[in-house]
């Protein structure tokens, strides 16, 4: 039986998909066995009346190695 753990991270990008991909890429560089993410919140930064960046808060689920 596996045991999974969640951690929360914030990532940003020029699109929502880009922000998610950036967060997954960064989490995968540090954590092993990343299995899924849950986007909790999306915030858009606005400059001069235009969206300039998306920031997302997400939970990352990864499976712990067996001892």
mmCIF file with all atom_site columns, N, CA and C in Angstrom:
data_model
loop_
_atom_site.group_PDB
_atom_site.id
_atom_site.type_symbol
_atom_site.label_atom_id
_atom_site.label_alt_id
_atom_site.label_comp_id
_atom_site.label_asym_id
_atom_site.label_entity_id
_atom_site.label_seq_id
_atom_site.pdbx_PDB_ins_code
_atom_site.Cartn_x
_atom_site.Cartn_y
_atom_site.Cartn_z
_atom_site.occupancy
_atom_site.B_iso_or_equiv
_atom_site.pdbx_formal_charge
_atom_site.auth_seq_id
_atom_site.auth_comp_id
_atom_site.auth_asym_id
_atom_site.auth_atom_id
_atom_site.pdbx_PDB_model_num
ATOM 1   N N  . UNK A 1 1  ? 0.845  -1.178 0.000   1.00 0.00 ? 1  UNK A N  1
ATOM 2   C CA . UNK A 1 1  ? 0.000  0.000  0.000   1.00 0.00 ? 1  UNK A CA 1
ATOM 3   C C  . UNK A 1 1  ? 0.890  1.241  0.000   1.00 0.00 ? 1  UNK A C  1
ATOM 4   N N  . UNK A 1 2  ? 0.554  2.230  -0.838  1.00 0.00 ? 2  UNK A N  1
ATOM 5   C CA . UNK A 1 2  ? 1.334  3.466  -0.906  1.00 0.00 ? 2  UNK A CA 1
ATOM 6   C C  . UNK A 1 2  ? 0.807  4.509  0.066   1.00 0.00 ? 2  UNK A C  1
ATOM 7   N N  . UNK A 1 3  ? 1.694  5.424  0.390   1.00 0.00 ? 3  UNK A N  1
ATOM 8   C CA . UNK A 1 3  ? 1.335  6.565  1.216   1.00 0.00 ? 3  UNK A CA 1
ATOM 9   C C  . UNK A 1 3  ? 1.677  7.814  0.418   1.00 0.00 ? 3  UNK A C  1
ATOM 10  N N  . UNK A 1 4  ? 0.733  8.740  0.330   1.00 0.00 ? 4  UNK A N  1
ATOM 11  C CA . UNK A 1 4  ? 0.940  9.977  -0.418  1.00 0.00 ? 4  UNK A CA 1
ATOM 12  C C  . UNK A 1 4  ? 0.966  11.160 0.538   1.00 0.00 ? 4  UNK A C  1
ATOM 13  N N  . UNK A 1 5  ? 1.585  12.222 0.072   1.00 0.00 ? 5  UNK A N  1
ATOM 14  C CA . UNK A 1 5  ? 1.669  13.440 0.858   1.00 0.00 ? 5  UNK A CA 1
ATOM 15  C C  . UNK A 1 5  ? 1.330  14.614 -0.047  1.00 0.00 ? 5  UNK A C  1
ATOM 16  N N  . UNK A 1 6  ? 0.780  15.683 0.535   1.00 0.00 ? 6  UNK A N  1
ATOM 17  C CA . UNK A 1 6  ? 0.470  16.907 -0.199  1.00 0.00 ? 6  UNK A CA 1
ATOM 18  C C  . UNK A 1 6  ? 1.350  18.038 0.303   1.00 0.00 ? 6  UNK A C  1
ATOM 19  N N  . UNK A 1 7  ? 1.722  18.912 -0.603  1.00 0.00 ? 7  UNK A N  1
ATOM 20  C CA . UNK A 1 7  ? 2.399  20.144 -0.240  1.00 0.00 ? 7  UNK A CA 1
ATOM 21  C C  . UNK A 1 7  ? 1.783  21.260 -1.069  1.00 0.00 ? 7  UNK A C  1
ATOM 22  N N  . UNK A 1 8  ? 1.820  22.481 -0.577  1.00 0.00 ? 8  UNK A N  1
ATOM 23  C CA . UNK A 1 8  ? 1.237  23.596 -1.315  1.00 0.00 ? 8  UNK A CA 1
ATOM 24  C C  . UNK A 1 8  ? 2.335  24.469 -1.889  1.00 0.00 ? 8  UNK A C  1
ATOM 25  N N  . UNK A 1 9  ? 2.141  24.900 -3.135  1.00 0.00 ? 9  UNK A N  1
ATOM 26  C CA . UNK A 1 9  ? 3.101  25.790 -3.775  1.00 0.00 ? 9  UNK A CA 1
ATOM 27  C C  . UNK A 1 9  ? 2.349  26.887 -4.522  1.00 0.00 ? 9  UNK A C  1
ATOM 28  N N  . UNK A 1 10 ? 3.054  27.951 -4.852  1.00 0.00 ? 10 UNK A N  1
ATOM 29  C CA . UNK A 1 10 ? 2.548  29.032 -5.681  1.00 0.00 ? 10 UNK A CA 1
ATOM 30  C C  . UNK A 1 10 ? 3.464  29.141 -6.877  1.00 0.00 ? 10 UNK A C  1
ATOM 31  N N  . UNK A 1 11 ? 2.877  29.287 -8.061  1.00 0.00 ? 11 UNK A N  1
ATOM 32  C CA . UNK A 1 11 ? 3.663  29.416 -9.291  1.00 0.00 ? 11 UNK A CA 1
ATOM 33  C C  . UNK A 1 11 ? 3.025  30.495 -10.162 1.00 0.00 ? 11 UNK A C  1
ATOM 34  N N  . UNK A 1 12 ? 3.787  30.994 -11.126 1.00 0.00 ? 12 UNK A N  1
ATOM 35  C CA . UNK A 1 12 ? 3.258  32.028 -12.005 1.00 0.00 ? 12 UNK A CA 1
ATOM 36  C C  . UNK A 1 12 ? 3.640  31.744 -13.452 1.00 0.00 ? 12 UNK A C  1
ATOM 37  N N  . UNK A 1 13 ? 2.915  32.392 -14.355 1.00 0.00 ? 13 UNK A N  1
ATOM 38  C CA . UNK A 1 13 ? 3.188  32.251 -15.777 1.00 0.00 ? 13 UNK A CA 1
ATOM 39  C C  . UNK A 1 13 ? 2.343  33.230 -16.572 1.00 0.00 ? 13 UNK A C  1
ATOM 40  N N  . UNK A 1 14 ? 2.602  33.313 -17.864 1.00 0.00 ? 14 UNK A N  1
ATOM 41  C CA . UNK A 1 14 ? 1.871  34.255 -18.713 1.00 0.00 ? 14 UNK A CA 1
ATOM 42  C C  . UNK A 1 14 ? 0.480  33.735 -19.079 1.00 0.00 ? 14 UNK A C  1
ATOM 43  N N  . UNK A 1 15 ? 0.248  32.430 -18.886 1.00 0.00 ? 15 UNK A N  1
ATOM 44  C CA . UNK A 1 15 ? -1.075 31.829 -19.071 1.00 0.00 ? 15 UNK A CA 1
ATOM 45  C C  . UNK A 1 15 ? -1.365 30.953 -17.860 1.00 0.00 ? 15 UNK A C  1
ATOM 46  N N  . UNK A 1 16 ? -2.615 30.576 -17.688 1.00 0.00 ? 16 UNK A N  1
ATOM 47  C CA . UNK A 1 16 ? -2.972 29.677 -16.586 1.00 0.00 ? 16 UNK A CA 1
ATOM 48  C C  . UNK A 1 16 ? -2.270 28.335 -16.766 1.00 0.00 ? 16 UNK A C  1
ATOM 49  N N  . UNK A 1 17 ? -2.323 27.816 -18.000 1.00 0.00 ? 17 UNK A N  1
ATOM 50  C CA . UNK A 1 17 ? -1.670 26.529 -18.281 1.00 0.00 ? 17 UNK A CA 1
ATOM 51  C C  . UNK A 1 17 ? -0.163 26.622 -18.053 1.00 0.00 ? 17 UNK A C  1
ATOM 52  N N  . UNK A 1 18 ? 0.422  27.757 -18.424 1.00 0.00 ? 18 UNK A N  1
ATOM 53  C CA . UNK A 1 18 ? 1.852  27.954 -18.220 1.00 0.00 ? 18 UNK A CA 1
ATOM 54  C C  . UNK A 1 18 ? 2.227  27.999 -16.754 1.00 0.00 ? 18 UNK A C  1
ATOM 55  N N  . UNK A 1 19 ? 1.381  28.634 -15.951 1.00 0.00 ? 19 UNK A N  1
ATOM 56  C CA . UNK A 1 19 ? 1.628  28.697 -14.507 1.00 0.00 ? 19 UNK A CA 1
ATOM 57  C C  . UNK A 1 19 ? 1.549  27.306 -13.886 1.00 0.00 ? 19 UNK A C  1
ATOM 58  N N  . UNK A 1 20 ? 0.558  26.517 -14.311 1.00 0.00 ? 20 UNK A N  1
ATOM 59  C CA . UNK A 1 20 ? 0.436  25.149 -13.799 1.00 0.00 ? 20 UNK A CA 1
ATOM 60  C C  . UNK A 1 20 ? 1.655  24.330 -14.208 1.00 0.00 ? 20 UNK A C  1
ATOM 61  N N  . UNK A 1 21 ? 2.031  24.418 -15.488 1.00 0.00 ? 21 UNK A N  1
ATOM 62  C CA . UNK A 1 21 ? 3.191  23.664 -15.980 1.00 0.00 ? 21 UNK A CA 1
ATOM 63  C C  . UNK A 1 21 ? 4.463  24.069 -15.250 1.00 0.00 ? 21 UNK A C  1
ATOM 64  N N  . UNK A 1 22 ? 4.627  25.360 -14.996 1.00 0.00 ? 22 UNK A N  1
ATOM 65  C CA . UNK A 1 22 ? 5.810  25.827 -14.263 1.00 0.00 ? 22 UNK A CA 1
ATOM 66  C C  . UNK A 1 22 ? 5.837  25.243 -12.855 1.00 0.00 ? 22 UNK A C  1
ATOM 67  N N  . UNK A 1 23 ? 4.688  25.240 -12.193 1.00 0.00 ? 23 UNK A N  1
ATOM 68  C CA . UNK A 1 23 ? 4.611  24.675 -10.847 1.00 0.00 ? 23 UNK A CA 1
ATOM 69  C C  . UNK A 1 23 ? 4.911  23.186 -10.828 1.00 0.00 ? 23 UNK A C  1
ATOM 70  N N  . UNK A 1 24 ? 4.361  22.443 -11.799 1.00 0.00 ? 24 UNK A N  1
ATOM 71  C CA . UNK A 1 24 ? 4.600  20.999 -11.879 1.00 0.00 ? 24 UNK A CA 1
ATOM 72  C C  . UNK A 1 24 ? 6.067  20.721 -12.181 1.00 0.00 ? 24 UNK A C  1
ATOM 73  N N  . UNK A 1 25 ? 6.643  21.473 -13.127 1.00 0.00 ? 25 UNK A N  1
ATOM 74  C CA . UNK A 1 25 ? 8.066  21.290 -13.458 1.00 0.00 ? 25 UNK A CA 1
ATOM 75  C C  . UNK A 1 25 ? 8.946  21.528 -12.239 1.00 0.00 ? 25 UNK A C  1
ATOM 76  N N  . UNK A 1 26 ? 8.672  22.606 -11.509 1.00 0.00 ? 26 UNK A N  1
ATOM 77  C CA . UNK A 1 26 ? 9.494  22.930 -10.345 1.00 0.00 ? 26 UNK A CA 1
ATOM 78  C C  . UNK A 1 26 ? 9.310  21.915 -9.226  1.00 0.00 ? 26 UNK A C  1
ATOM 79  N N  . UNK A 1 27 ? 8.075  21.508 -8.974  1.00 0.00 ? 27 UNK A N  1
ATOM 80  C CA . UNK A 1 27 ? 7.822  20.510 -7.928  1.00 0.00 ? 27 UNK A CA 1
ATOM 81  C C  . UNK A 1 27 ? 8.495  19.191 -8.284  1.00 0.00 ? 27 UNK A C  1
ATOM 82  N N  . UNK A 1 28 ? 8.423  18.802 -9.552  1.00 0.00 ? 28 UNK A N  1
ATOM 83  C CA . UNK A 1 28 ? 9.015  17.533 -9.990  1.00 0.00 ? 28 UNK A CA 1
ATOM 84  C C  . UNK A 1 28 ? 10.536 17.540 -9.902  1.00 0.00 ? 28 UNK A C  1
ATOM 85  N N  . UNK A 1 29 ? 11.134 18.714 -9.940  1.00 0.00 ? 29 UNK A N  1
ATOM 86  C CA . UNK A 1 29 ? 12.590 18.811 -9.807  1.00 0.00 ? 29 UNK A CA 1
ATOM 87  C C  . UNK A 1 29 ? 13.043 18.505 -8.379  1.00 0.00 ? 29 UNK A C  1
ATOM 88  N N  . UNK A 1 30 ? 12.156 18.708 -7.415  1.00 0.00 ? 30 UNK A N  1
ATOM 89  C CA . UNK A 1 30 ? 12.495 18.506 -6.006  1.00 0.00 ? 30 UNK A CA 1
ATOM 90  C C  . UNK A 1 30 ? 11.855 17.257 -5.422  1.00 0.00 ? 30 UNK A C  1
ATOM 91  N N  . UNK A 1 31 ? 10.619 16.986 -5.809  1.00 0.00 ? 31 UNK A N  1
ATOM 92  C CA . UNK A 1 31 ? 9.856  15.878 -5.244  1.00 0.00 ? 31 UNK A CA 1
ATOM 93  C C  . UNK A 1 31 ? 9.835  14.694 -6.202  1.00 0.00 ? 31 UNK A C  1
ATOM 94  N N  . UNK A 1 32 ? 9.903  13.493 -5.646  1.00 0.00 ? 32 UNK A N  1
ATOM 95  C CA . UNK A 1 32 ? 9.777  12.277 -6.454  1.00 0.00 ? 32 UNK A CA 1
ATOM 96  C C  . UNK A 1 32 ? 8.315  11.855 -6.511  1.00 0.00 ? 32 UNK A C  1
ATOM 97  N N  . UNK A 1 33 ? 7.946  11.171 -7.579  1.00 0.00 ? 33 UNK A N  1
ATOM 98  C CA . UNK A 1 33 ? 6.635  10.540 -7.709  1.00 0.00 ? 33 UNK A CA 1
ATOM 99  C C  . UNK A 1 33 ? 5.460  11.510 -7.629  1.00 0.00 ? 33 UNK A C  1
ATOM 100 N N  . UNK A 1 34 ? 5.583  12.692 -8.264  1.00 0.00 ? 34 UNK A N  1
ATOM 101 C CA . UNK A 1 34 ? 4.461  13.626 -8.310  1.00 0.00 ? 34 UNK A CA 1
ATOM 102 C C  . UNK A 1 34 ? 3.356  12.979 -9.139  1.00 0.00 ? 34 UNK A C  1
ATOM 103 N N  . UNK A 1 35 ? 2.154  12.916 -8.587  1.00 0.00 ? 35 UNK A N  1
ATOM 104 C CA . UNK A 1 35 ? 1.047  12.216 -9.233  1.00 0.00 ? 35 UNK A CA 1
ATOM 105 C C  . UNK A 1 35 ? -0.076 13.126 -9.692  1.00 0.00 ? 35 UNK A C  1
ATOM 106 N N  . UNK A 1 36 ? -0.326 14.225 -8.976  1.00 0.00 ? 36 UNK A N  1
ATOM 107 C CA . UNK A 1 36 ? -1.409 15.120 -9.382  1.00 0.00 ? 36 UNK A CA 1
ATOM 108 C C  . UNK A 1 36 ? -1.257 16.469 -8.701  1.00 0.00 ? 36 UNK A C  1
ATOM 109 N N  . UNK A 1 37 ? -1.969 17.452 -9.253  1.00 0.00 ? 37 UNK A N  1
ATOM 110 C CA . UNK A 1 37 ? -2.036 18.766 -8.621  1.00 0.00 ? 37 UNK A CA 1
ATOM 111 C C  . UNK A 1 37 ? -3.494 19.198 -8.568  1.00 0.00 ? 37 UNK A C  1
ATOM 112 N N  . UNK A 1 38 ? -3.804 19.993 -7.596  1.00 0.00 ? 38 UNK A N  1
ATOM 113 C CA . UNK A 1 38 ? -5.129 20.569 -7.443  1.00 0.00 ? 38 UNK A CA 1
ATOM 114 C C  . UNK A 1 38 ? -4.951 22.076 -7.351  1.00 0.00 ? 38 UNK A C  1
ATOM 115 N N  . UNK A 1 39 ? -5.467 22.785 -8.349  1.00 0.00 ? 39 UNK A N  1
ATOM 116 C CA . UNK A 1 39 ? -5.368 24.245 -8.357  1.00 0.00 ? 39 UNK A CA 1
ATOM 117 C C  . UNK A 1 39 ? -6.437 24.788 -7.429  1.00 0.00 ? 39 UNK A C  1
ATOM 118 N N  . UNK A 1 40 ? -5.994 25.441 -6.361  1.00 0.00 ? 40 UNK A N  1
ATOM 119 C CA . UNK A 1 40 ? -6.910 25.975 -5.357  1.00 0.00 ? 40 UNK A CA 1
ATOM 120 C C  . UNK A 1 40 ? -7.384 27.369 -5.706  1.00 0.00 ? 40 UNK A C  1
ATOM 121 N N  . UNK A 1 41 ? -6.480 28.183 -6.282  1.00 0.00 ? 41 UNK A N  1
ATOM 122 C CA . UNK A 1 41 ? -6.820 29.582 -6.515  1.00 0.00 ? 41 UNK A CA 1
ATOM 123 C C  . UNK A 1 41 ? -6.020 30.100 -7.701  1.00 0.00 ? 41 UNK A C  1
ATOM 124 N N  . UNK A 1 42 ? -6.652 30.950 -8.480  1.00 0.00 ? 42 UNK A N  1
ATOM 125 C CA . UNK A 1 42 ? -5.999 31.617 -9.601  1.00 0.00 ? 42 UNK A CA 1
ATOM 126 C C  . UNK A 1 42 ? -6.152 33.117 -9.386  1.00 0.00 ? 42 UNK A C  1
ATOM 127 N N  . UNK A 1 43 ? -5.045 33.832 -9.472  1.00 0.00 ? 43 UNK A N  1
ATOM 128 C CA . UNK A 1 43 ? -5.048 35.281 -9.342  1.00 0.00 ? 43 UNK A CA 1
ATOM 129 C C  . UNK A 1 43 ? -4.362 35.860 -10.571 1.00 0.00 ? 43 UNK A C  1
ATOM 130 N N  . UNK A 1 44 ? -4.953 36.890 -11.149 1.00 0.00 ? 44 UNK A N  1
ATOM 131 C CA . UNK A 1 44 ? -4.361 37.535 -12.317 1.00 0.00 ? 44 UNK A CA 1
ATOM 132 C C  . UNK A 1 44 ? -3.817 38.900 -11.909 1.00 0.00 ? 44 UNK A C  1
ATOM 133 N N  . UNK A 1 45 ? -2.565 39.145 -12.258 1.00 0.00 ? 45 UNK A N  1
ATOM 134 C CA . UNK A 1 45 ? -1.946 40.446 -12.023 1.00 0.00 ? 45 UNK A CA 1
ATOM 135 C C  . UNK A 1 45 ? -2.292 41.319 -13.225 1.00 0.00 ? 45 UNK A C  1
ATOM 136 N N  . UNK A 1 46 ? -2.737 42.552 -12.975 1.00 0.00 ? 46 UNK A N  1
ATOM 137 C CA . UNK A 1 46 ? -3.156 43.452 -14.040 1.00 0.00 ? 46 UNK A CA 1
ATOM 138 C C  . UNK A 1 46 ? -2.239 44.674 -14.063 1.00 0.00 ? 46 UNK A C  1
ATOM 139 N N  . UNK A 1 47 ? -1.726 44.981 -15.259 1.00 0.00 ? 47 UNK A N  1
ATOM 140 C CA . UNK A 1 47 ? -0.917 46.182 -15.489 1.00 0.00 ? 47 UNK A CA 1
ATOM 141 C C  . UNK A 1 47 ? -1.522 46.946 -16.659 1.00 0.00 ? 47 UNK A C  1
ATOM 142 N N  . UNK A 1 48 ? -1.794 48.212 -16.443 1.00 0.00 ? 48 UNK A N  1
ATOM 143 C CA . UNK A 1 48 ? -2.355 49.075 -17.498 1.00 0.00 ? 48 UNK A CA 1
ATOM 144 C C  . UNK A 1 48 ? -3.620 48.488 -18.118 1.00 0.00 ? 48 UNK A C  1
ATOM 145 N N  . UNK A 1 49 ? -4.469 47.898 -17.287 1.00 0.00 ? 49 UNK A N  1
ATOM 146 C CA . UNK A 1 49 ? -5.738 47.380 -17.761 1.00 0.00 ? 49 UNK A CA 1
ATOM 147 C C  . UNK A 1 49 ? -5.676 46.041 -18.478 1.00 0.00 ? 49 UNK A C  1
ATOM 148 N N  . UNK A 1 50 ? -4.513 45.393 -18.489 1.00 0.00 ? 50 UNK A N  1
ATOM 149 C CA . UNK A 1 50 ? -4.342 44.098 -19.159 1.00 0.00 ? 50 UNK A CA 1
ATOM 150 C C  . UNK A 1 50 ? -3.766 43.082 -18.179 1.00 0.00 ? 50 UNK A C  1
ATOM 151 N N  . UNK A 1 51 ? -4.170 41.838 -18.333 1.00 0.00 ? 51 UNK A N  1
ATOM 152 C CA . UNK A 1 51 ? -3.599 40.765 -17.511 1.00 0.00 ? 51 UNK A CA 1
ATOM 153 C C  . UNK A 1 51 ? -2.152 40.558 -17.945 1.00 0.00 ? 51 UNK A C  1
ATOM 154 N N  . UNK A 1 52 ? -1.233 40.670 -16.990 1.00 0.00 ? 52 UNK A N  1
ATOM 155 C CA . UNK A 1 52 ? 0.188  40.522 -17.312 1.00 0.00 ? 52 UNK A CA 1
ATOM 156 C C  . UNK A 1 52 ? 0.782  39.218 -16.791 1.00 0.00 ? 52 UNK A C  1
ATOM 157 N N  . UNK A 1 53 ? 0.113  38.607 -15.809 1.00 0.00 ? 53 UNK A N  1
ATOM 158 C CA . UNK A 1 53 ? 0.642  37.380 -15.217 1.00 0.00 ? 53 UNK A CA 1
ATOM 159 C C  . UNK A 1 53 ? -0.454 36.679 -14.442 1.00 0.00 ? 53 UNK A C  1
ATOM 160 N N  . UNK A 1 54 ? -0.403 35.345 -14.461 1.00 0.00 ? 54 UNK A N  1
ATOM 161 C CA . UNK A 1 54 ? -1.306 34.533 -13.652 1.00 0.00 ? 54 UNK A CA 1
ATOM 162 C C  . UNK A 1 54 ? -0.506 33.891 -12.538 1.00 0.00 ? 54 UNK A C  1
ATOM 163 N N  . UNK A 1 55 ? -1.060 33.929 -11.342 1.00 0.00 ? 55 UNK A N  1
ATOM 164 C CA . UNK A 1 55 ? -0.450 33.255 -10.190 1.00 0.00 ? 55 UNK A CA 1
ATOM 165 C C  . UNK A 1 55 ? -1.439 32.232 -9.682  1.00 0.00 ? 55 UNK A C  1
ATOM 166 N N  . UNK A 1 56 ? -0.926 31.041 -9.436  1.00 0.00 ? 56 UNK A N  1
ATOM 167 C CA . UNK A 1 56 ? -1.801 29.977 -8.951  1.00 0.00 ? 56 UNK A CA 1
ATOM 168 C C  . UNK A 1 56 ? -1.279 29.419 -7.637  1.00 0.00 ? 56 UNK A C  1
ATOM 169 N N  . UNK A 1 57 ? -2.194 29.070 -6.781  1.00 0.00 ? 57 UNK A N  1
ATOM 170 C CA . UNK A 1 57 ? -1.882 28.319 -5.569  1.00 0.00 ? 57 UNK A CA 1
ATOM 171 C C  . UNK A 1 57 ? -2.381 26.913 -5.823  1.00 0.00 ? 57 UNK A C  1
ATOM 172 N N  . UNK A 1 58 ? -1.527 25.921 -5.608  1.00 0.00 ? 58 UNK A N  1
ATOM 173 C CA . UNK A 1 58 ? -1.948 24.554 -5.861  1.00 0.00 ? 58 UNK A CA 1
ATOM 174 C C  . UNK A 1 58 ? -1.361 23.598 -4.848  1.00 0.00 ? 58 UNK A C  1
ATOM 175 N N  . UNK A 1 59 ? -2.079 22.493 -4.659  1.00 0.00 ? 59 UNK A N  1
ATOM 176 C CA . UNK A 1 59 ? -1.598 21.386 -3.845  1.00 0.00 ? 59 UNK A CA 1
ATOM 177 C C  . UNK A 1 59 ? -0.970 20.370 -4.782  1.00 0.00 ? 59 UNK A C  1
ATOM 178 N N  . UNK A 1 60 ? 0.191  19.883 -4.415  1.00 0.00 ? 60 UNK A N  1
ATOM 179 C CA . UNK A 1 60 ? 0.893  18.873 -5.193  1.00 0.00 ? 60 UNK A CA 1
ATOM 180 C C  . UNK A 1 60 ? 0.867  17.576 -4.389  1.00 0.00 ? 60 UNK A C  1
ATOM 181 N N  . UNK A 1 61 ? 0.395  16.497 -5.001  1.00 0.00 ? 61 UNK A N  1
ATOM 182 C CA . UNK A 1 61 ? 0.355  15.196 -4.351  1.00 0.00 ? 61 UNK A CA 1
ATOM 183 C C  . UNK A 1 61 ? 1.479  14.322 -4.904  1.00 0.00 ? 61 UNK A C  1
ATOM 184 N N  . UNK A 1 62 ? 2.259  13.757 -3.991  1.00 0.00 ? 62 UNK A N  1
ATOM 185 C CA . UNK A 1 62 ? 3.335  12.848 -4.405  1.00 0.00 ? 62 UNK A CA 1
ATOM 186 C C  . UNK A 1 62 ? 3.329  11.634 -3.505  1.00 0.00 ? 62 UNK A C  1
ATOM 187 N N  . UNK A 1 63 ? 3.773  10.503 -4.070  1.00 0.00 ? 63 UNK A N  1
ATOM 188 C CA . UNK A 1 63 ? 3.786  9.235  -3.332  1.00 0.00 ? 63 UNK A CA 1
ATOM 189 C C  . UNK A 1 63 ? 5.160  9.071  -2.689  1.00 0.00 ? 63 UNK A C  1
ATOM 190 N N  . UNK A 1 64 ? 5.144  8.724  -1.405  1.00 0.00 ? 64 UNK A N  1
ATOM 191 C CA . UNK A 1 64 ? 6.396  8.524  -0.668  1.00 0.00 ? 64 UNK A CA 1
ATOM 192 C C  . UNK A 1 64 ? 7.027  7.187  -1.054  1.00 0.00 ? 64 UNK A C  1
ATOM 193 N N  . UNK A 1 65 ? 8.356  7.174  -1.115  1.00 0.00 ? 65 UNK A N  1
ATOM 194 C CA . UNK A 1 65 ? 9.078  5.925  -1.388  1.00 0.00 ? 65 UNK A CA 1
ATOM 195 C C  . UNK A 1 65 ? 8.866  4.941  -0.243  1.00 0.00 ? 65 UNK A C  1
ATOM 196 N N  . UNK A 1 66 ? 8.820  3.661  -0.573  1.00 0.00 ? 66 UNK A N  1
ATOM 197 C CA . UNK A 1 66 ? 8.747  2.637  0.468   1.00 0.00 ? 66 UNK A CA 1
ATOM 198 C C  . UNK A 1 66 ? 10.074 2.580  1.196   1.00 0.00 ? 66 UNK A C  1
ATOM 199 N N  . UNK A 1 67 ? 10.004 2.353  2.489   1.00 0.00 ? 67 UNK A N  1
ATOM 200 C CA . UNK A 1 67 ? 11.235 2.309  3.307   1.00 0.00 ? 67 UNK A CA 1
ATOM 201 C C  . UNK A 1 67 ? 11.966 0.998  3.126   1.00 0.00 ? 67 UNK A C  1
#
